[in-house]
mmCIF file with all atom_site columns, C-alpha atoms and ligand atoms in Angstrom:
data_model
loop_
_atom_site.group_PDB
_atom_site.id
_atom_site.type_symbol
_atom_site.label_atom_id
_atom_site.label_alt_id
_atom_site.label_comp_id
_atom_site.label_asym_id
_atom_site.label_entity_id
_atom_site.label_seq_id
_atom_site.pdbx_PDB_ins_code
_atom_site.Cartn_x
_atom_site.Cartn_y
_atom_site.Cartn_z
_atom_site.occupancy
_atom_site.B_iso_or_equiv
_atom_site.pdbx_formal_charge
_atom_site.auth_seq_id
_atom_site.auth_comp_id
_atom_site.auth_asym_id
_atom_site.auth_atom_id
_atom_site.pdbx_PDB_model_num
ATOM   1   C CA . MET A 1 1   ? -6.999  -25.022 -20.993 1.00 0.00 ? 1   MET A CA 1
ATOM   2   C CA . LEU A 1 2   ? -9.085  -24.305 -17.883 1.00 0.00 ? 2   LEU A CA 1
ATOM   3   C CA . THR A 1 3   ? -11.420 -21.368 -18.393 1.00 0.00 ? 3   THR A CA 1
ATOM   4   C CA . VAL A 1 4   ? -11.962 -19.106 -15.399 1.00 0.00 ? 4   VAL A CA 1
ATOM   5   C CA . ALA A 1 5   ? -14.534 -16.448 -14.502 1.00 0.00 ? 5   ALA A CA 1
ATOM   6   C CA . VAL A 1 6   ? -13.566 -14.065 -11.694 1.00 0.00 ? 6   VAL A CA 1
ATOM   7   C CA . LEU A 1 7   ? -16.171 -12.209 -9.619  1.00 0.00 ? 7   LEU A CA 1
ATOM   8   C CA . ILE A 1 8   ? -15.230 -9.057  -7.708  1.00 0.00 ? 8   ILE A CA 1
ATOM   9   C CA . SER A 1 9   ? -16.697 -6.139  -5.771  1.00 0.00 ? 9   SER A CA 1
ATOM   10  C CA . GLY A 1 10  ? -13.657 -4.024  -4.973  1.00 0.00 ? 10  GLY A CA 1
ATOM   11  C CA . SER A 1 11  ? -10.215 -2.888  -6.064  1.00 0.00 ? 11  SER A CA 1
ATOM   12  C CA . GLY A 1 12  ? -9.428  -6.261  -7.630  1.00 0.00 ? 12  GLY A CA 1
ATOM   13  C CA . SER A 1 13  ? -5.780  -6.452  -6.608  1.00 0.00 ? 13  SER A CA 1
ATOM   14  C CA . ASN A 1 14  ? -6.137  -10.231 -6.290  1.00 0.00 ? 14  ASN A CA 1
ATOM   15  C CA . LEU A 1 15  ? -7.811  -10.277 -9.726  1.00 0.00 ? 15  LEU A CA 1
ATOM   16  C CA . ARG A 1 16  ? -4.888  -8.285  -11.101 1.00 0.00 ? 16  ARG A CA 1
ATOM   17  C CA . ALA A 1 17  ? -2.435  -10.830 -9.810  1.00 0.00 ? 17  ALA A CA 1
ATOM   18  C CA . LEU A 1 18  ? -4.434  -13.632 -11.415 1.00 0.00 ? 18  LEU A CA 1
ATOM   19  C CA . LEU A 1 19  ? -4.628  -11.734 -14.723 1.00 0.00 ? 19  LEU A CA 1
ATOM   20  C CA . GLU A 1 20  ? -0.863  -11.277 -14.652 1.00 0.00 ? 20  GLU A CA 1
ATOM   21  C CA . ALA A 1 21  ? -0.248  -14.946 -13.893 1.00 0.00 ? 21  ALA A CA 1
ATOM   22  C CA . ALA A 1 22  ? -2.682  -16.073 -16.604 1.00 0.00 ? 22  ALA A CA 1
ATOM   23  C CA . SER A 1 23  ? -1.014  -13.843 -19.171 1.00 0.00 ? 23  SER A CA 1
ATOM   24  C CA . HIS A 1 24  ? 2.054   -16.094 -19.089 1.00 0.00 ? 24  HIS A CA 1
ATOM   25  C CA . PRO A 1 25  ? 1.905   -18.619 -21.965 1.00 0.00 ? 25  PRO A CA 1
ATOM   26  C CA . ASP A 1 26  ? 2.801   -21.511 -19.682 1.00 0.00 ? 26  ASP A CA 1
ATOM   27  C CA . PHE A 1 27  ? -0.013  -20.845 -17.200 1.00 0.00 ? 27  PHE A CA 1
ATOM   28  C CA . PRO A 1 28  ? -2.584  -23.647 -17.678 1.00 0.00 ? 28  PRO A CA 1
ATOM   29  C CA . ALA A 1 29  ? -5.688  -21.491 -17.210 1.00 0.00 ? 29  ALA A CA 1
ATOM   30  C CA . ARG A 1 30  ? -7.095  -18.384 -18.806 1.00 0.00 ? 30  ARG A CA 1
ATOM   31  C CA . ILE A 1 31  ? -9.537  -15.822 -17.484 1.00 0.00 ? 31  ILE A CA 1
ATOM   32  C CA . VAL A 1 32  ? -12.421 -15.530 -19.934 1.00 0.00 ? 32  VAL A CA 1
ATOM   33  C CA . VAL A 1 33  ? -14.591 -12.997 -18.122 1.00 0.00 ? 33  VAL A CA 1
ATOM   34  C CA . VAL A 1 34  ? -14.696 -10.768 -15.044 1.00 0.00 ? 34  VAL A CA 1
ATOM   35  C CA . GLY A 1 35  ? -17.997 -10.037 -13.340 1.00 0.00 ? 35  GLY A CA 1
ATOM   36  C CA . ALA A 1 36  ? -18.954 -7.629  -10.582 1.00 0.00 ? 36  ALA A CA 1
ATOM   37  C CA . ASP A 1 37  ? -21.970 -6.952  -8.368  1.00 0.00 ? 37  ASP A CA 1
ATOM   38  C CA . ARG A 1 38  ? -21.370 -3.202  -8.652  1.00 0.00 ? 38  ARG A CA 1
ATOM   39  C CA . ASP A 1 39  ? -19.336 -0.721  -10.656 1.00 0.00 ? 39  ASP A CA 1
ATOM   40  C CA . ALA A 1 40  ? -16.164 -2.104  -9.080  1.00 0.00 ? 40  ALA A CA 1
ATOM   41  C CA . GLU A 1 41  ? -12.833 -0.319  -9.438  1.00 0.00 ? 41  GLU A CA 1
ATOM   42  C CA . GLY A 1 42  ? -11.271 -3.679  -10.256 1.00 0.00 ? 42  GLY A CA 1
ATOM   43  C CA . LEU A 1 43  ? -13.116 -3.884  -13.598 1.00 0.00 ? 43  LEU A CA 1
ATOM   44  C CA . ALA A 1 44  ? -10.407 -1.581  -14.919 1.00 0.00 ? 44  ALA A CA 1
ATOM   45  C CA . HIS A 1 45  ? -7.946  -4.489  -14.614 1.00 0.00 ? 45  HIS A CA 1
ATOM   46  C CA . ALA A 1 46  ? -10.104 -6.608  -16.932 1.00 0.00 ? 46  ALA A CA 1
ATOM   47  C CA . GLU A 1 47  ? -10.130 -3.772  -19.442 1.00 0.00 ? 47  GLU A CA 1
ATOM   48  C CA . ALA A 1 48  ? -6.357  -3.348  -19.162 1.00 0.00 ? 48  ALA A CA 1
ATOM   49  C CA . PHE A 1 49  ? -5.919  -7.024  -20.021 1.00 0.00 ? 49  PHE A CA 1
ATOM   50  C CA . GLY A 1 50  ? -8.557  -7.017  -22.761 1.00 0.00 ? 50  GLY A CA 1
ATOM   51  C CA . ILE A 1 51  ? -10.811 -9.400  -20.835 1.00 0.00 ? 51  ILE A CA 1
ATOM   52  C CA . PRO A 1 52  ? -14.594 -9.027  -21.258 1.00 0.00 ? 52  PRO A CA 1
ATOM   53  C CA . SER A 1 53  ? -16.530 -8.016  -18.171 1.00 0.00 ? 53  SER A CA 1
ATOM   54  C CA . PHE A 1 54  ? -20.088 -7.642  -16.985 1.00 0.00 ? 54  PHE A CA 1
ATOM   55  C CA . THR A 1 55  ? -21.820 -6.004  -14.056 1.00 0.00 ? 55  THR A CA 1
ATOM   56  C CA . VAL A 1 56  ? -24.931 -7.348  -12.357 1.00 0.00 ? 56  VAL A CA 1
ATOM   57  C CA . PRO A 1 57  ? -25.729 -4.599  -9.828  1.00 0.00 ? 57  PRO A CA 1
ATOM   58  C CA . PHE A 1 58  ? -27.118 -6.223  -6.707  1.00 0.00 ? 58  PHE A CA 1
ATOM   59  C CA . ARG A 1 59  ? -29.227 -3.173  -5.999  1.00 0.00 ? 59  ARG A CA 1
ATOM   60  C CA . SER A 1 60  ? -31.044 -3.499  -9.325  1.00 0.00 ? 60  SER A CA 1
ATOM   61  C CA . PHE A 1 61  ? -32.807 -6.656  -8.208  1.00 0.00 ? 61  PHE A CA 1
ATOM   62  C CA . ASP A 1 62  ? -35.659 -7.223  -5.791  1.00 0.00 ? 62  ASP A CA 1
ATOM   63  C CA . ASN A 1 63  ? -33.870 -10.013 -3.978  1.00 0.00 ? 63  ASN A CA 1
ATOM   64  C CA . ARG A 1 64  ? -30.736 -12.149 -3.823  1.00 0.00 ? 64  ARG A CA 1
ATOM   65  C CA . GLU A 1 65  ? -32.309 -14.972 -5.790  1.00 0.00 ? 65  GLU A CA 1
ATOM   66  C CA . ALA A 1 66  ? -33.249 -12.725 -8.740  1.00 0.00 ? 66  ALA A CA 1
ATOM   67  C CA . TRP A 1 67  ? -29.746 -11.251 -8.681  1.00 0.00 ? 67  TRP A CA 1
ATOM   68  C CA . GLY A 1 68  ? -28.292 -14.750 -8.654  1.00 0.00 ? 68  GLY A CA 1
ATOM   69  C CA . GLU A 1 69  ? -30.400 -15.810 -11.628 1.00 0.00 ? 69  GLU A CA 1
ATOM   70  C CA . GLU A 1 70  ? -29.069 -12.931 -13.723 1.00 0.00 ? 70  GLU A CA 1
ATOM   71  C CA . LEU A 1 71  ? -25.538 -13.624 -12.544 1.00 0.00 ? 71  LEU A CA 1
ATOM   72  C CA . ALA A 1 72  ? -25.942 -17.249 -13.651 1.00 0.00 ? 72  ALA A CA 1
ATOM   73  C CA . ARG A 1 73  ? -27.242 -16.107 -17.049 1.00 0.00 ? 73  ARG A CA 1
ATOM   74  C CA . GLN A 1 74  ? -24.161 -13.918 -17.514 1.00 0.00 ? 74  GLN A CA 1
ATOM   75  C CA . LEU A 1 75  ? -21.812 -16.680 -16.398 1.00 0.00 ? 75  LEU A CA 1
ATOM   76  C CA . ASP A 1 76  ? -23.477 -19.226 -18.691 1.00 0.00 ? 76  ASP A CA 1
ATOM   77  C CA . VAL A 1 77  ? -22.550 -17.103 -21.703 1.00 0.00 ? 77  VAL A CA 1
ATOM   78  C CA . TRP A 1 78  ? -18.933 -18.069 -20.923 1.00 0.00 ? 78  TRP A CA 1
ATOM   79  C CA . THR A 1 79  ? -19.470 -21.568 -19.471 1.00 0.00 ? 79  THR A CA 1
ATOM   80  C CA . PRO A 1 80  ? -16.371 -21.236 -17.254 1.00 0.00 ? 80  PRO A CA 1
ATOM   81  C CA . ASP A 1 81  ? -14.764 -24.389 -15.874 1.00 0.00 ? 81  ASP A CA 1
ATOM   82  C CA . LEU A 1 82  ? -13.977 -22.530 -12.644 1.00 0.00 ? 82  LEU A CA 1
ATOM   83  C CA . ILE A 1 83  ? -15.480 -19.503 -10.911 1.00 0.00 ? 83  ILE A CA 1
ATOM   84  C CA . VAL A 1 84  ? -13.182 -17.545 -8.604  1.00 0.00 ? 84  VAL A CA 1
ATOM   85  C CA . LEU A 1 85  ? -14.649 -15.185 -6.012  1.00 0.00 ? 85  LEU A CA 1
ATOM   86  C CA . SER A 1 86  ? -11.897 -12.688 -5.416  1.00 0.00 ? 86  SER A CA 1
ATOM   87  C CA . GLY A 1 87  ? -13.194 -9.938  -3.228  1.00 0.00 ? 87  GLY A CA 1
ATOM   88  C CA . LEU A 1 88  ? -16.852 -10.524 -4.072  1.00 0.00 ? 88  LEU A CA 1
ATOM   89  C CA . MET A 1 89  ? -18.551 -9.049  -1.042  1.00 0.00 ? 89  MET A CA 1
ATOM   90  C CA . ARG A 1 90  ? -21.841 -10.909 -1.558  1.00 0.00 ? 90  ARG A CA 1
ATOM   91  C CA . LEU A 1 91  ? -23.121 -14.252 -0.437  1.00 0.00 ? 91  LEU A CA 1
ATOM   92  C CA . LEU A 1 92  ? -24.178 -16.252 -3.475  1.00 0.00 ? 92  LEU A CA 1
ATOM   93  C CA . PRO A 1 93  ? -27.730 -17.595 -3.389  1.00 0.00 ? 93  PRO A CA 1
ATOM   94  C CA . ALA A 1 94  ? -27.960 -21.320 -2.682  1.00 0.00 ? 94  ALA A CA 1
ATOM   95  C CA . ALA A 1 95  ? -29.353 -22.008 -6.193  1.00 0.00 ? 95  ALA A CA 1
ATOM   96  C CA . LEU A 1 96  ? -26.255 -20.458 -7.795  1.00 0.00 ? 96  LEU A CA 1
ATOM   97  C CA . VAL A 1 97  ? -23.892 -22.399 -5.550  1.00 0.00 ? 97  VAL A CA 1
ATOM   98  C CA . ALA A 1 98  ? -25.803 -25.622 -6.267  1.00 0.00 ? 98  ALA A CA 1
ATOM   99  C CA . ARG A 1 99  ? -25.575 -24.930 -10.003 1.00 0.00 ? 99  ARG A CA 1
ATOM   100 C CA . TYR A 1 100 ? -21.785 -24.593 -10.107 1.00 0.00 ? 100 TYR A CA 1
ATOM   101 C CA . ALA A 1 101 ? -20.475 -26.341 -6.999  1.00 0.00 ? 101 ALA A CA 1
ATOM   102 C CA . PRO A 1 102 ? -17.808 -27.481 -6.428  1.00 0.00 ? 102 PRO A CA 1
ATOM   103 C CA . GLN A 1 103 ? -16.285 -25.397 -9.229  1.00 0.00 ? 103 GLN A CA 1
ATOM   104 C CA . ILE A 1 104 ? -16.505 -22.168 -7.248  1.00 0.00 ? 104 ILE A CA 1
ATOM   105 C CA . ILE A 1 105 ? -13.574 -21.117 -5.053  1.00 0.00 ? 105 ILE A CA 1
ATOM   106 C CA . ASN A 1 106 ? -13.107 -18.121 -2.794  1.00 0.00 ? 106 ASN A CA 1
ATOM   107 C CA . THR A 1 107 ? -10.191 -16.323 -1.210  1.00 0.00 ? 107 THR A CA 1
ATOM   108 C CA . HIS A 1 108 ? -10.552 -15.163 2.372   1.00 0.00 ? 108 HIS A CA 1
ATOM   109 C CA . PRO A 1 109 ? -8.186  -12.959 4.415   1.00 0.00 ? 109 PRO A CA 1
ATOM   110 C CA . ALA A 1 110 ? -8.104  -15.151 7.518   1.00 0.00 ? 110 ALA A CA 1
ATOM   111 C CA . TYR A 1 111 ? -6.995  -18.652 8.585   1.00 0.00 ? 111 TYR A CA 1
ATOM   112 C CA . LEU A 1 112 ? -10.387 -20.396 8.279   1.00 0.00 ? 112 LEU A CA 1
ATOM   113 C CA . PRO A 1 113 ? -12.298 -21.571 10.149  1.00 0.00 ? 113 PRO A CA 1
ATOM   114 C CA . GLU A 1 114 ? -11.028 -18.595 12.186  1.00 0.00 ? 114 GLU A CA 1
ATOM   115 C CA . PHE A 1 115 ? -12.761 -15.274 11.449  1.00 0.00 ? 115 PHE A CA 1
ATOM   116 C CA . PRO A 1 116 ? -15.196 -16.119 8.626   1.00 0.00 ? 116 PRO A CA 1
ATOM   117 C CA . GLY A 1 117 ? -17.430 -13.457 7.090   1.00 0.00 ? 117 GLY A CA 1
ATOM   118 C CA . ALA A 1 118 ? -17.107 -9.998  5.656   1.00 0.00 ? 118 ALA A CA 1
ATOM   119 C CA . HIS A 1 119 ? -14.725 -8.591  8.302   1.00 0.00 ? 119 HIS A CA 1
ATOM   120 C CA . GLY A 1 120 ? -12.128 -11.306 8.815   1.00 0.00 ? 120 GLY A CA 1
ATOM   121 C CA . VAL A 1 121 ? -9.231  -8.870  9.109   1.00 0.00 ? 121 VAL A CA 1
ATOM   122 C CA . ARG A 1 122 ? -11.037 -6.520  11.485  1.00 0.00 ? 122 ARG A CA 1
ATOM   123 C CA . ASP A 1 123 ? -12.224 -9.453  13.621  1.00 0.00 ? 123 ASP A CA 1
ATOM   124 C CA . ALA A 1 124 ? -8.689  -10.871 13.911  1.00 0.00 ? 124 ALA A CA 1
ATOM   125 C CA . LEU A 1 125 ? -7.390  -7.490  15.088  1.00 0.00 ? 125 LEU A CA 1
ATOM   126 C CA . ALA A 1 126 ? -10.257 -7.121  17.553  1.00 0.00 ? 126 ALA A CA 1
ATOM   127 C CA . ALA A 1 127 ? -9.517  -10.593 18.925  1.00 0.00 ? 127 ALA A CA 1
ATOM   128 C CA . GLY A 1 128 ? -5.941  -9.543  19.648  1.00 0.00 ? 128 GLY A CA 1
ATOM   129 C CA . VAL A 1 129 ? -4.409  -12.599 17.968  1.00 0.00 ? 129 VAL A CA 1
ATOM   130 C CA . THR A 1 130 ? -0.694  -12.603 17.131  1.00 0.00 ? 130 THR A CA 1
ATOM   131 C CA . GLN A 1 131 ? -1.250  -14.390 13.829  1.00 0.00 ? 131 GLN A CA 1
ATOM   132 C CA . THR A 1 132 ? -4.037  -14.716 11.318  1.00 0.00 ? 132 THR A CA 1
ATOM   133 C CA . GLY A 1 133 ? -3.758  -15.900 7.729   1.00 0.00 ? 133 GLY A CA 1
ATOM   134 C CA . ALA A 1 134 ? -5.138  -16.333 4.237   1.00 0.00 ? 134 ALA A CA 1
ATOM   135 C CA . SER A 1 135 ? -7.275  -19.165 2.901   1.00 0.00 ? 135 SER A CA 1
ATOM   136 C CA . VAL A 1 136 ? -8.605  -20.470 -0.401  1.00 0.00 ? 136 VAL A CA 1
ATOM   137 C CA . ILE A 1 137 ? -11.734 -22.600 -0.082  1.00 0.00 ? 137 ILE A CA 1
ATOM   138 C CA . VAL A 1 138 ? -14.433 -24.295 -2.111  1.00 0.00 ? 138 VAL A CA 1
ATOM   139 C CA . VAL A 1 139 ? -17.631 -22.242 -1.864  1.00 0.00 ? 139 VAL A CA 1
ATOM   140 C CA . ASP A 1 140 ? -20.560 -24.045 -0.281  1.00 0.00 ? 140 ASP A CA 1
ATOM   141 C CA . ASP A 1 141 ? -23.866 -22.599 0.837   1.00 0.00 ? 141 ASP A CA 1
ATOM   142 C CA . GLY A 1 142 ? -22.447 -21.526 4.178   1.00 0.00 ? 142 GLY A CA 1
ATOM   143 C CA . VAL A 1 143 ? -20.321 -18.492 5.013   1.00 0.00 ? 143 VAL A CA 1
ATOM   144 C CA . ASP A 1 144 ? -16.660 -19.312 4.272   1.00 0.00 ? 144 ASP A CA 1
ATOM   145 C CA . SER A 1 145 ? -17.378 -22.861 5.469   1.00 0.00 ? 145 SER A CA 1
ATOM   146 C CA . GLY A 1 146 ? -16.390 -24.963 2.438   1.00 0.00 ? 146 GLY A CA 1
ATOM   147 C CA . PRO A 1 147 ? -13.429 -27.372 2.129   1.00 0.00 ? 147 PRO A CA 1
ATOM   148 C CA . ILE A 1 148 ? -10.070 -25.622 2.605   1.00 0.00 ? 148 ILE A CA 1
ATOM   149 C CA . LEU A 1 149 ? -7.822  -25.919 -0.453  1.00 0.00 ? 149 LEU A CA 1
ATOM   150 C CA . ALA A 1 150 ? -4.866  -23.854 0.748   1.00 0.00 ? 150 ALA A CA 1
ATOM   151 C CA . GLN A 1 151 ? -4.047  -21.611 3.679   1.00 0.00 ? 151 GLN A CA 1
ATOM   152 C CA . GLU A 1 152 ? -1.042  -19.946 5.264   1.00 0.00 ? 152 GLU A CA 1
ATOM   153 C CA . ARG A 1 153 ? -0.400  -18.048 8.480   1.00 0.00 ? 153 ARG A CA 1
ATOM   154 C CA . VAL A 1 154 ? 0.280   -14.284 8.430   1.00 0.00 ? 154 VAL A CA 1
ATOM   155 C CA . PRO A 1 155 ? 1.692   -12.540 11.525  1.00 0.00 ? 155 PRO A CA 1
ATOM   156 C CA . VAL A 1 156 ? -0.176  -9.677  13.183  1.00 0.00 ? 156 VAL A CA 1
ATOM   157 C CA . GLN A 1 157 ? 2.054   -6.815  14.286  1.00 0.00 ? 157 GLN A CA 1
ATOM   158 C CA . GLU A 1 158 ? 1.525   -4.703  17.396  1.00 0.00 ? 158 GLU A CA 1
ATOM   159 C CA . ASP A 1 159 ? 0.713   -1.479  15.550  1.00 0.00 ? 159 ASP A CA 1
ATOM   160 C CA . ASP A 1 160 ? -1.290  -3.042  12.726  1.00 0.00 ? 160 ASP A CA 1
ATOM   161 C CA . THR A 1 161 ? -4.240  -1.157  11.369  1.00 0.00 ? 161 THR A CA 1
ATOM   162 C CA . GLU A 1 162 ? -6.912  -3.136  9.516   1.00 0.00 ? 162 GLU A CA 1
ATOM   163 C CA . HIS A 1 163 ? -5.552  -1.784  6.239   1.00 0.00 ? 163 HIS A CA 1
ATOM   164 C CA . ALA A 1 164 ? -1.929  -2.593  7.032   1.00 0.00 ? 164 ALA A CA 1
ATOM   165 C CA . LEU A 1 165 ? -2.773  -6.139  8.090   1.00 0.00 ? 165 LEU A CA 1
ATOM   166 C CA . HIS A 1 166 ? -5.011  -6.675  5.059   1.00 0.00 ? 166 HIS A CA 1
ATOM   167 C CA . GLU A 1 167 ? -2.285  -5.442  2.720   1.00 0.00 ? 167 GLU A CA 1
ATOM   168 C CA . ARG A 1 168 ? 0.108   -7.937  4.333   1.00 0.00 ? 168 ARG A CA 1
ATOM   169 C CA . ILE A 1 169 ? -2.420  -10.742 3.884   1.00 0.00 ? 169 ILE A CA 1
ATOM   170 C CA . LYS A 1 170 ? -3.311  -10.019 0.250   1.00 0.00 ? 170 LYS A CA 1
ATOM   171 C CA . PRO A 1 171 ? 0.035   -11.021 -1.297  1.00 0.00 ? 171 PRO A CA 1
ATOM   172 C CA . VAL A 1 172 ? -0.279  -14.362 0.491   1.00 0.00 ? 172 VAL A CA 1
ATOM   173 C CA . GLU A 1 173 ? -3.839  -14.725 -0.794  1.00 0.00 ? 173 GLU A CA 1
ATOM   174 C CA . ARG A 1 174 ? -2.683  -14.006 -4.333  1.00 0.00 ? 174 ARG A CA 1
ATOM   175 C CA . ARG A 1 175 ? 0.101   -16.573 -4.208  1.00 0.00 ? 175 ARG A CA 1
ATOM   176 C CA . LEU A 1 176 ? -2.224  -19.231 -2.765  1.00 0.00 ? 176 LEU A CA 1
ATOM   177 C CA . LEU A 1 177 ? -4.981  -18.425 -5.277  1.00 0.00 ? 177 LEU A CA 1
ATOM   178 C CA . ILE A 1 178 ? -2.684  -18.589 -8.302  1.00 0.00 ? 178 ILE A CA 1
ATOM   179 C CA . ASP A 1 179 ? -1.264  -21.892 -7.078  1.00 0.00 ? 179 ASP A CA 1
ATOM   180 C CA . VAL A 1 180 ? -4.732  -23.379 -6.481  1.00 0.00 ? 180 VAL A CA 1
ATOM   181 C CA . VAL A 1 181 ? -5.940  -22.316 -9.956  1.00 0.00 ? 181 VAL A CA 1
ATOM   182 C CA . ARG A 1 182 ? -2.789  -23.826 -11.457 1.00 0.00 ? 182 ARG A CA 1
ATOM   183 C CA . ARG A 1 183 ? -3.311  -27.103 -9.591  1.00 0.00 ? 183 ARG A CA 1
ATOM   184 C CA . VAL A 1 184 ? -6.988  -27.287 -10.566 1.00 0.00 ? 184 VAL A CA 1
ATOM   185 C CA . ALA A 1 185 ? -6.034  -26.612 -14.187 1.00 0.00 ? 185 ALA A CA 1
ATOM   186 C CA . THR A 1 186 ? -3.441  -29.402 -14.241 1.00 0.00 ? 186 THR A CA 1
ATOM   187 C CA . GLY A 1 187 ? -5.813  -31.837 -12.535 1.00 0.00 ? 187 GLY A CA 1
ATOM   188 C CA . GLU A 1 188 ? -3.473  -32.113 -9.565  1.00 0.00 ? 188 GLU A CA 1
ATOM   189 C CA . LEU A 1 189 ? -6.261  -30.717 -7.398  1.00 0.00 ? 189 LEU A CA 1
ATOM   190 C CA . VAL A 1 190 ? -9.756  -32.076 -7.892  1.00 0.00 ? 190 VAL A CA 1
ATOM   191 C CA . LEU A 1 191 ? -12.480 -29.947 -6.294  1.00 0.00 ? 191 LEU A CA 1
ATOM   192 C CA . THR A 1 192 ? -15.081 -31.709 -4.195  1.00 0.00 ? 192 THR A CA 1
ATOM   193 C CA . HIS A 1 193 ? -18.085 -30.515 -2.270  1.00 0.00 ? 193 HIS A CA 1
HETATM 194 C C1 . GRF B 2 .   ? -9.447  -9.826  -0.425  1.00 0.00 ? 201 GRF B C1 1
HETATM 195 O O1 . GRF B 2 .   ? -8.693  -9.879  0.778   1.00 0.00 ? 201 GRF B O1 1
HETATM 196 C C2 . GRF B 2 .   ? -10.505 -10.888 -0.407  1.00 0.00 ? 201 GRF B C2 1
HETATM 197 O O2 . GRF B 2 .   ? -10.110 -12.091 0.203   1.00 0.00 ? 201 GRF B O2 1
HETATM 198 C C3 . GRF B 2 .   ? -11.557 -10.218 0.436   1.00 0.00 ? 201 GRF B C3 1
HETATM 199 O O3 . GRF B 2 .   ? -11.586 -8.881  -0.012  1.00 0.00 ? 201 GRF B O3 1
HETATM 200 C C4 . GRF B 2 .   ? -10.283 -8.553  -0.485  1.00 0.00 ? 201 GRF B C4 1
HETATM 201 C C5 . GRF B 2 .   ? -10.431 -8.070  -1.896  1.00 0.00 ? 201 GRF B C5 1
HETATM 202 O O4 . GRF B 2 .   ? -9.318  -7.351  -2.211  1.00 0.00 ? 201 GRF B O4 1
HETATM 203 N N1 . GRF B 2 .   ? -12.852 -10.854 0.271   1.00 0.00 ? 201 GRF B N1 1
HETATM 204 P P1 . GRF B 2 .   ? -9.102  -6.917  -3.747  1.00 0.00 ? 201 GRF B P1 1
HETATM 205 O O5 . GRF B 2 .   ? -10.436 -6.350  -4.212  1.00 0.00 ? 201 GRF B O5 1
HETATM 206 O O6 . GRF B 2 .   ? -8.699  -8.140  -4.499  1.00 0.00 ? 201 GRF B O6 1
HETATM 207 O O7 . GRF B 2 .   ? -8.009  -5.881  -3.677  1.00 0.00 ? 201 GRF B O7 1
#
């Protein structure tokens, strides 16, 4: 059974979807811990599903590297087979990526390599594109630059706000993420750098 750690910063709706999928007895992976870089609203989903969680507040550390070292210590308690970044709004330090790569994946609300970074939805709207997308990638030490594992186009509508477009993208992200975790767990998908 593949063990999974999920890292979040926000509402955790993608985490919730993964928790729901993993609660089915036939799902080949289980979430063993949820971590956050702040007191994230999404931690409530871990509690609701009886999954342990931890918080490593970014602001409590002098620098990204020190934060990353504590994050690694917390993750090592659980020795997860796979780490899923699902709304973690932090770049991981290179040492952390090197320690776990390629077993770290990330969801991104754009059709990478289009619109990488923290504002993929806003950037797609600003660019005036008629379609954007959702992607699941292997995390490398760049910004949303790792190998693409799954992605799907999502239409942009004339009157879309950032929120409306993001809420249309998220269900696609969730479906792609759950499928990628399932395929990694069954060995159908082997992660590479
Ligand atoms: C997701 O779209 C994720 O790809 C992006 O931030 C959003 C997090 O949403 N990095 P949620 O916290 O899962 O609701």
